[in-house]
Coordinates of C-alpha atoms in Angstrom, one line a residue:
M267 CA -7.0 -1.1 52.5
R268 CA -4.6 -0.7 49.6
G269 CA -5.1 -4.4 48.7
V270 CA -8.8 -3.9 48.6
V271 CA -8.5 -0.9 46.3
A272 CA -6.0 -2.7 44.0
L273 CA -8.4 -5.7 43.9
S274 CA -11.3 -3.5 43.1
M275 CA -9.5 -1.7 40.3
L276 CA -8.1 -4.9 38.9
S277 CA -11.5 -6.7 39.1
S278 CA -13.1 -3.8 37.2
S279 CA -10.4 -3.9 34.6
L280 CA -10.9 -7.6 34.1
T281 CA -14.7 -7.2 33.9
S282 CA -14.2 -4.6 31.1
L283 CA -11.8 -6.9 29.3
T284 CA -14.1 -9.8 29.7
L285 CA -16.8 -7.8 27.8
Q286 CA -14.3 -6.8 25.2
S287 CA -13.2 -10.3 24.7
S288 CA -16.7 -11.4 24.0
V289 CA -16.6 -9.4 20.8
A290 CA -13.0 -10.2 20.0
R291 CA -12.0 -12.7 17.3
S292 CA -12.3 -16.3 18.2
T293 CA -8.5 -16.8 18.2
V294 CA -8.3 -14.5 21.3
R295 CA -11.1 -15.9 23.4
P296 CA -9.5 -19.2 24.7
A297 CA -6.4 -17.4 25.9
T298 CA -8.5 -14.6 27.5
S299 CA -10.7 -17.0 29.3
Y300 CA -7.6 -18.8 30.6
L301 CA -6.0 -15.6 32.0
I302 CA -9.3 -14.5 33.7
Q303 CA -9.6 -17.9 35.4
R304 CA -5.9 -17.7 36.4
F305 CA -6.5 -14.3 38.0
H306 CA -9.5 -15.6 40.0
R307 CA -7.4 -18.4 41.4
T308 CA -4.9 -15.8 42.9
V309 CA -7.7 -14.4 45.2
N310 CA -8.2 -16.1 48.5
Q311 CA -11.4 -16.7 50.3
S312 CA -11.2 -13.5 52.3
G313 CA -11.5 -11.5 49.0
S314 CA -8.0 -10.1 49.2
L315 CA -5.0 -10.8 47.0
H316 CA -2.3 -13.1 48.2
P317 CA 0.9 -10.9 48.7
K318 CA 3.0 -13.0 46.3
S319 CA 0.2 -13.1 43.8
T320 CA -0.2 -9.4 43.4
R321 CA 2.5 -9.0 40.8
S322 CA 1.3 -12.1 39.0
A323 CA -2.3 -10.8 38.8
L324 CA -1.1 -7.4 37.5
T325 CA 1.0 -9.2 34.9
V326 CA -2.2 -11.1 33.9
S327 CA -4.1 -7.8 33.6
A328 CA -1.3 -6.3 31.5
S329 CA -1.4 -9.4 29.2
L330 CA -5.1 -9.1 28.8
S331 CA -4.8 -5.4 28.1
S332 CA -2.2 -6.0 25.5
M333 CA -4.3 -8.7 23.7
A334 CA -7.4 -6.5 23.8
S335 CA -5.6 -3.4 22.6
S336 CA -4.1 -5.2 19.6
E337 CA -7.6 -6.3 18.6
K338 CA -8.7 -2.6 18.7
A339 CA -5.8 -1.2 16.8
R340 CA -7.6 -1.4 13.5
V341 CA -11.2 -0.3 13.0
P342 CA -12.8 -2.4 11.6
P343 CA -10.4 -5.3 12.5
A344 CA -7.8 -6.1 9.9
L345 CA -8.8 -8.5 7.2
P346 CA -6.7 -11.7 6.8
A347 CA -4.5 -11.8 3.7
P348 CA -6.0 -14.2 1.2
A349 CA -4.0 -17.1 0.0
P350 CA -2.5 -15.9 -3.2
P351 CA -3.0 -17.9 -6.4
I352 CA 0.7 -18.2 -6.7
T353 CA 3.4 -17.6 -4.0
K354 CA 6.3 -16.9 -6.3
F355 CA 6.4 -14.9 -9.5
N356 CA 8.4 -12.4 -11.4
I357 CA 7.5 -8.7 -11.5
G358 CA 8.6 -6.4 -14.3
L359 CA 9.1 -2.6 -13.8
C360 CA 9.3 -0.7 -17.1
Q361 CA 11.2 2.6 -16.7
L362 CA 10.4 4.4 -19.9
K363 CA 11.4 7.7 -21.5
V364 CA 8.3 9.8 -22.2
T365 CA 8.1 12.1 -25.2
A366 CA 5.5 14.6 -26.6
D367 CA 4.5 12.0 -29.2
K368 CA 1.5 10.2 -27.7
E369 CA 1.4 7.4 -30.4
R370 CA 5.1 6.8 -29.9
N371 CA 4.7 6.6 -26.1
I372 CA 1.9 4.0 -26.5
L373 CA 3.9 1.9 -28.9
H374 CA 7.0 2.2 -26.8
A375 CA 5.1 1.1 -23.6
R376 CA 3.7 -1.9 -25.5
T377 CA 7.1 -3.0 -26.6
A378 CA 8.5 -2.7 -23.1
V379 CA 5.6 -4.8 -21.7
E380 CA 6.2 -7.5 -24.3
E381 CA 9.9 -7.5 -23.4
A382 CA 9.2 -7.8 -19.7
A383 CA 6.8 -10.7 -20.3
E384 CA 9.4 -12.4 -22.5
K385 CA 11.7 -12.3 -19.5
G386 CA 9.2 -14.1 -17.4
A387 CA 7.2 -11.3 -15.7
K388 CA 3.7 -12.3 -14.7
L389 CA 3.0 -8.8 -13.3
V390 CA 4.2 -5.7 -15.2
V391 CA 4.2 -2.1 -13.9
L392 CA 4.4 1.1 -16.0
P393 CA 5.4 4.6 -14.9
E394 CA 3.3 7.5 -13.8
I395 CA 2.0 9.6 -16.7
W396 CA 3.7 7.5 -19.4
N397 CA 1.6 8.7 -22.4
S398 CA 2.1 12.4 -21.9
P399 CA 4.6 15.0 -20.8
Y400 CA 4.3 15.7 -17.1
S401 CA 2.9 19.2 -17.0
N402 CA -0.4 21.0 -16.3
D403 CA -0.4 22.3 -19.8
S404 CA -0.2 18.7 -21.2
F405 CA -2.7 17.0 -18.9
P406 CA -5.9 18.4 -20.7
V407 CA -4.5 17.7 -24.1
Y408 CA -3.4 14.1 -23.6
A409 CA -6.3 13.1 -21.3
E410 CA -8.5 10.2 -22.3
D411 CA -12.1 9.3 -21.4
I412 CA -11.4 5.8 -20.0
D413 CA -15.1 5.0 -19.3
A414 CA -16.2 6.0 -22.8
G415 CA -14.5 2.9 -24.3
F416 CA -11.3 2.1 -26.2
D417 CA -12.1 4.4 -29.1
K418 CA -11.7 7.3 -26.7
S419 CA -8.8 5.8 -24.8
P420 CA -6.1 4.3 -27.0
S421 CA -3.7 4.0 -24.1
T422 CA -5.9 1.7 -22.1
A423 CA -7.0 -0.1 -25.2
M424 CA -3.4 -1.1 -25.7
L425 CA -3.0 -2.2 -22.0
S426 CA -6.1 -4.4 -22.3
E427 CA -5.1 -6.0 -25.5
I428 CA -1.5 -6.7 -24.5
A429 CA -2.5 -8.1 -21.1
R430 CA -4.9 -10.6 -22.8
L431 CA -2.4 -11.6 -25.5
L432 CA 0.5 -12.1 -23.1
N433 CA -1.7 -13.6 -20.3
I434 CA -0.3 -11.3 -17.7
T435 CA -1.5 -8.7 -15.1
I436 CA -0.7 -5.1 -15.8
I437 CA -0.5 -2.2 -13.4
G438 CA -0.9 0.4 -16.1
G439 CA 1.2 3.2 -14.5
S440 CA -1.0 6.3 -14.9
I441 CA -2.4 8.6 -17.6
P442 CA -4.4 11.8 -17.5
E443 CA -8.1 10.8 -17.4
R444 CA -11.0 13.0 -18.5
S445 CA -14.3 12.4 -16.7
G446 CA -17.0 15.0 -17.5
D447 CA -15.5 18.3 -16.7
K448 CA -12.8 16.9 -14.4
L449 CA -9.3 15.6 -15.0
Y450 CA -7.7 12.8 -12.9
N451 CA -4.3 11.2 -12.6
T452 CA -5.5 7.6 -13.0
C453 CA -4.0 4.1 -12.8
C454 CA -5.8 1.1 -14.5
V455 CA -5.2 -2.5 -13.6
Y456 CA -5.9 -5.2 -16.3
G457 CA -6.0 -8.9 -15.7
P458 CA -4.8 -11.7 -18.1
D459 CA -8.3 -11.8 -19.7
G460 CA -7.8 -8.1 -20.7
K461 CA -10.6 -6.9 -18.5
L462 CA -10.3 -3.8 -16.3
K463 CA -10.0 -5.0 -12.7
A464 CA -9.5 -1.7 -10.9
K465 CA -9.1 2.1 -11.5
H466 CA -7.2 4.2 -9.0
R467 CA -7.4 8.0 -9.1
K468 CA -4.5 9.7 -7.3
I469 CA -5.8 10.6 -3.9
H470 CA -3.1 13.0 -2.8
L471 CA -2.3 15.7 -5.4
F472 CA 1.3 16.8 -5.8
D473 CA 1.3 20.4 -4.7
I474 CA 4.8 21.5 -3.7
D475 CA 6.7 24.7 -3.4
I476 CA 10.4 24.7 -2.5
P477 CA 11.8 28.1 -3.4
G478 CA 14.7 28.0 -5.8
K479 CA 14.2 24.3 -6.3
I480 CA 10.8 23.2 -7.6
T481 CA 7.2 24.5 -7.7
F482 CA 4.4 22.3 -9.0
K483 CA 0.7 22.2 -8.3
E484 CA -1.3 19.4 -9.8
S485 CA -4.4 20.9 -8.2
K486 CA -4.4 23.6 -10.9
T487 CA -5.7 21.1 -13.4
L488 CA -6.3 17.7 -11.6
T489 CA -9.0 16.6 -9.2
A490 CA -8.1 14.3 -6.3
G491 CA -9.5 10.8 -6.2
E492 CA -11.7 9.8 -3.3
T493 CA -11.3 6.0 -3.0
P494 CA -8.4 3.9 -1.9
T495 CA -7.9 1.0 -4.3
I496 CA -7.1 -2.6 -3.5
V497 CA -7.5 -5.3 -6.1
D498 CA -7.4 -9.1 -6.0
T499 CA -5.4 -10.3 -9.0
E500 CA -3.9 -13.6 -10.3
V501 CA -0.7 -12.6 -8.5
G502 CA -2.2 -11.7 -5.1
R503 CA -3.9 -8.8 -3.4
I504 CA -2.5 -5.5 -4.5
G505 CA -2.9 -1.9 -3.2
I506 CA -2.5 0.9 -5.6
G507 CA -1.0 4.4 -5.0
I508 CA 0.3 7.0 -7.4
C509 CA 3.5 8.9 -6.6
Y510 CA 2.6 11.5 -3.9
D511 CA 0.3 8.9 -2.3
I512 CA 3.5 7.1 -1.0
R513 CA 4.1 10.0 1.4
F514 CA 1.0 9.2 3.4
Q515 CA 1.7 6.2 5.6
E516 CA -2.0 5.9 6.6
L517 CA -2.9 4.8 3.1
A518 CA -0.3 2.0 3.2
M519 CA -1.5 1.0 6.6
L520 CA -5.0 0.8 5.3
Y521 CA -3.9 -1.4 2.5
A522 CA -2.1 -3.7 4.9
A523 CA -5.2 -3.8 7.1
R524 CA -7.2 -4.9 4.0
G525 CA -4.8 -7.8 3.4
A526 CA -2.6 -6.4 0.7
Q527 CA 0.6 -8.4 0.0
L528 CA 2.0 -5.8 -2.4
I529 CA 1.6 -2.1 -2.9
C530 CA 2.4 -0.6 -6.4
Y531 CA 3.2 3.0 -6.7
P532 CA 3.8 4.3 -10.3
G533 CA 5.6 7.6 -9.5
A534 CA 7.7 10.4 -10.9
F535 CA 9.7 12.0 -8.0
N536 CA 11.8 14.9 -9.1
M537 CA 15.5 15.9 -8.8
T538 CA 15.0 17.7 -5.5
T539 CA 13.0 15.2 -3.4
G540 CA 14.1 12.1 -5.3
P541 CA 17.6 11.7 -4.0
L542 CA 16.5 12.2 -0.4
H543 CA 13.0 10.6 -0.2
W544 CA 12.3 8.2 -3.0
E545 CA 14.0 5.1 -1.6
L546 CA 13.5 6.1 2.0
L547 CA 9.7 6.3 1.6
Q548 CA 9.5 3.0 -0.3
R549 CA 11.5 1.2 2.4
G550 CA 9.5 2.8 5.1
R551 CA 6.1 1.8 3.6
A552 CA 7.4 -1.8 3.2
V553 CA 9.0 -2.3 6.6
D554 CA 6.2 -0.6 8.5
N555 CA 3.6 -2.9 7.0
Q556 CA 5.8 -6.0 6.3
L557 CA 4.8 -6.3 2.7
Y558 CA 6.3 -5.7 -0.8
V559 CA 6.5 -2.3 -2.4
A560 CA 7.1 -1.8 -6.1
T561 CA 7.6 1.6 -7.8
C562 CA 8.0 2.5 -11.4
S563 CA 9.2 5.9 -12.7
P564 CA 9.7 7.5 -16.1
A565 CA 13.3 7.6 -17.2
R566 CA 15.1 10.9 -16.8
D567 CA 15.0 13.4 -19.6
A568 CA 17.1 16.4 -18.7
A569 CA 15.5 18.5 -21.5
A570 CA 12.0 18.0 -20.2
G571 CA 10.0 20.6 -18.3
Y572 CA 9.7 18.2 -15.4
V573 CA 12.8 16.0 -14.8
A574 CA 12.2 12.7 -13.1
W575 CA 14.5 11.1 -10.7
G576 CA 14.1 7.5 -12.1
H577 CA 15.3 4.7 -9.9
S578 CA 12.4 2.3 -10.2
T579 CA 12.6 -0.2 -7.3
L580 CA 11.3 -3.3 -5.7
I581 CA 11.4 -3.5 -1.8
G582 CA 11.0 -6.6 0.3
P583 CA 8.9 -6.9 3.5
F584 CA 12.1 -6.5 5.6
G585 CA 12.8 -3.2 4.0
E586 CA 15.5 -4.7 1.8
V587 CA 16.1 -3.3 -1.8
L588 CA 15.6 -6.4 -4.0
A589 CA 16.1 -4.7 -7.3
T590 CA 16.6 -1.1 -8.6
T591 CA 18.0 0.8 -11.5
E592 CA 19.5 4.3 -12.2
H593 CA 17.8 7.0 -14.3
D594 CA 18.1 5.6 -17.8
E595 CA 15.5 3.5 -19.6
A596 CA 15.4 0.0 -18.1
I597 CA 13.3 -3.1 -17.6
I598 CA 13.8 -4.6 -14.1
I599 CA 12.8 -8.2 -13.5
S600 CA 12.8 -9.5 -10.0
E601 CA 11.1 -12.2 -7.9
I602 CA 8.4 -11.7 -5.4
D603 CA 8.1 -14.5 -2.8
Y604 CA 5.1 -14.1 -0.5
S605 CA 6.4 -16.6 2.0
Q606 CA 8.8 -13.9 3.0
I607 CA 5.9 -11.8 4.3
E608 CA 4.8 -14.6 6.8
L609 CA 8.5 -15.1 7.8
R610 CA 9.0 -11.4 8.6
R611 CA 5.7 -11.1 10.4
T612 CA 6.7 -14.1 12.5
N613 CA 10.1 -12.7 13.3
L614 CA 8.6 -9.3 14.2
P615 CA 5.0 -9.7 15.2
L616 CA 4.0 -6.1 14.9
E617 CA 0.4 -6.9 14.3
K618 CA 0.1 -8.5 17.7
Q619 CA 2.0 -5.6 19.4
R620 CA -0.1 -2.7 18.3
R621 CA -1.5 -0.5 21.1
G622 CA -5.2 0.0 20.2
D623 CA -5.7 1.5 23.7
L624 CA -3.4 4.4 22.6
Y625 CA -4.0 4.7 18.8
Q626 CA -6.2 3.3 16.1
L627 CA -6.3 3.3 12.3
V628 CA -9.9 3.8 11.2
D629 CA -10.8 2.6 7.7
V630 CA -13.7 5.0 7.0
Q631 CA -14.7 3.3 3.8
R632 CA -15.0 -0.1 5.3
L633 CA -16.5 1.1 8.5
S634 CA -19.3 3.0 6.7
S635 CA -20.1 0.0 4.5
E636 CA -20.8 -2.4 7.4

């Protein structure tokens, strides 16, 4: 009787999995079909399981369940990473000291980008809020209307011009953006033609209160962005986050599911959380998703109202620190090699081992657009 019950349960499970496999990706169907056929061969003509075949059949069911669950772990299913235009290139991280002089900040950023390009960088990243002091009082004063054109936005006008002149891609750190009656913390991405490729508004606002250490609430002046940002560039598919966005692993997972090969986080961690969390979070986002993570911070100014931790860094897809610096001004040049992503994903096939029967990442934006 037990054998009949086990057979019934297993047959029902396989029927369900057969239906699931019909909507699975084509790479799964041949193996699924083979395992189902293999199961049926373990059943004798009386309709019961051969004693020695019971464990084998259950193993087959477990294998089918594992394959089906990995297919369901991302909703919609993960997008394949596109073949990047180049597989190896140099990235430049420009850790800059920010002052109250906006024109000086813009000129200083331009000079740093030029130096990074001279050193071979094809992708250059600037810090969070590089044209303004980091304070709620400063954001409204230094904010620019990016959509109104370069006359209203000298910071992005410089980024566009220098990207075109140097034939590079720029992740433009972030600046305070004015849009109507709202202010945002915004990162602009420019391609080698000088055209705006993407604009990311910081999704997770930095509201923190550690008594006796630091209290800061971006939400007093800034509005949170509503859209995750991924952009195809001349140096690969890149996901964009700003500072506090790095604390939310779901966003990085979403970018990985959309085929990102690199996530860039302009950020300005502080002297309380920086020593403990800055490198830890970068390595976590990189190793969890098996991709590159690059961060760029302002240099430390002990006299500023908000003191940045610094330590701009590039992390590889195995969680290794490839390049970093301390807290002073610096331009870091390091190589990104996308073949390392495939190597690490082959070594540790996390994508194939996810348990979609237990948990799922839902990309609401992609799901609602289907």
